[in-house]
């Protein structure tokens, strides 16, 4: 029995895909083992957003070869689609597969036998036009369920459309069937995952369904107490979706909404499909219906043309918005994007300073959000996340909480009262009573 190990870099989508590919191996009789358990085959799923994707990839290949010198090393993922030849040059790599090939790797790399030359199977990205359903099964509490892939937007800084292709989705019927199968497992939370989830509904190049109907259909699936919409573009987050989530018992009050910049000048240069006024309006609508809803924001600092004044516009905009945390990205040049040819490049030192400022703002926002939740009663899903005798979990509205470790609580949803923010910035809870429903 051949032994296969996996390594995943990047986002939830990559995790869901690695998980599905690993199950394909198991179905074919391979034994899935840990990275350090002397595998015969390594599958490394890469990311192109990650800084220094090339260095990271090289480092993992080197580690893999050190663990198993005679192993067969395969590279898949966004970086593999964008730079297949570059990866093929890395010592120790046996095969590189692109977006259209990665789900067929067992059949394409028949037997995983070493060859003189590195095998490069990476078609042009427009050939990656099929939707491959995936979901993660790496922990028993939460699943990342891929409902959509690719993006048609073409923002000036982004390589994702080049790495993942056009927007395409699973059908509602298929997603619901997968969710029903997940409901039979121990999983208590499903996180909807995709590149541009709001664009859900395109099948074979045609818009056939819409996200609102998917959300409504999933809301009827028994056996899954929680669904989370991971990230949604502000221009696609409709009033109807917000209203439905506010009434739903299963869709939790948490939205992650990319902003990228609080300056309309920069938003236009980025080619984003909204202005700050729309973003403000979306946040206001959410807060009006769900005052304790968690709102996460993606923001990029140091995009070409972002002067001190324009950065300050972003800073002030975010400072005034009732949001809960930020994910800050420092702009970095990417080949084959429109932004790479833009003038008024921001010096790296400035980019880093701005990033630091926004990270501090994020901490401030998170603390304020946590404070607003103190004294409130929420349901917490406890996870196998244990540190110094404490266990952790998240409320529906994404407050991370700590409680005294009790093995009986793992993977249980308990009603707790949030008491205080501890030294580590996590909210302590009144010890939950263990009652089994
Ligand atoms: S919406 Fe823009 S940033 Fe997001 S994946 Fe599409 S092109 Fe990239």
mmCIF file of C-alpha atoms and ligand atoms in Angstrom, residues 150-161 195-196 233 258 260 270-273 300, ligand 1:
data_model
loop_
_atom_site.group_PDB
_atom_site.id
_atom_site.type_symbol
_atom_site.label_atom_id
_atom_site.label_comp_id
_atom_site.label_asym_id
_atom_site.label_seq_id
_atom_site.Cartn_x
_atom_site.Cartn_y
_atom_site.Cartn_z
ATOM 1 C CA UNK A 150 -12.879 31.205 -9.963
ATOM 2 C CA UNK A 151 -13.693 34.875 -10.540
ATOM 3 C CA UNK A 152 -14.783 37.049 -13.462
ATOM 4 C CA UNK A 153 -13.964 40.379 -11.853
ATOM 5 C CA UNK A 154 -10.338 41.098 -12.764
ATOM 6 C CA UNK A 155 -9.339 43.500 -9.988
ATOM 7 C CA UNK A 156 -6.074 45.240 -10.859
ATOM 8 C CA UNK A 157 -3.982 43.565 -8.143
ATOM 9 C CA UNK A 158 -5.330 40.038 -8.279
ATOM 10 C CA UNK A 159 -3.934 36.879 -9.873
ATOM 11 C CA UNK A 160 -6.731 34.597 -8.748
ATOM 12 C CA UNK A 161 -8.600 34.649 -12.094
ATOM 13 C CA UNK A 195 -13.325 32.719 -4.460
ATOM 14 C CA UNK A 196 -16.294 35.009 -5.005
ATOM 15 C CA UNK A 233 -18.069 41.104 -1.976
ATOM 16 C CA UNK A 258 -13.562 42.745 1.499
ATOM 17 C CA UNK A 260 -9.562 46.792 0.099
ATOM 18 C CA UNK A 270 -8.219 48.812 -8.268
ATOM 19 C CA UNK A 271 -11.222 48.193 -10.508
ATOM 20 C CA UNK A 272 -13.453 47.296 -7.573
ATOM 21 C CA UNK A 273 -17.176 47.339 -8.323
ATOM 22 C CA UNK A 300 -4.846 46.292 1.165
HETATM 23 S S1 LIG B 1 -13.147 39.901 -6.774
HETATM 24 FE FE1 LIG B 1 -11.223 40.834 -7.384
HETATM 25 S S2 LIG B 1 -9.886 40.385 -5.645
HETATM 26 FE FE2 LIG B 1 -11.572 38.960 -5.484
HETATM 27 S S3 LIG B 1 -10.870 37.123 -6.576
HETATM 28 FE FE3 LIG B 1 -12.026 38.377 -8.019
HETATM 29 S S4 LIG B 1 -10.443 39.548 -9.070
HETATM 30 FE FE4 LIG B 1 -9.513 38.778 -7.181
#
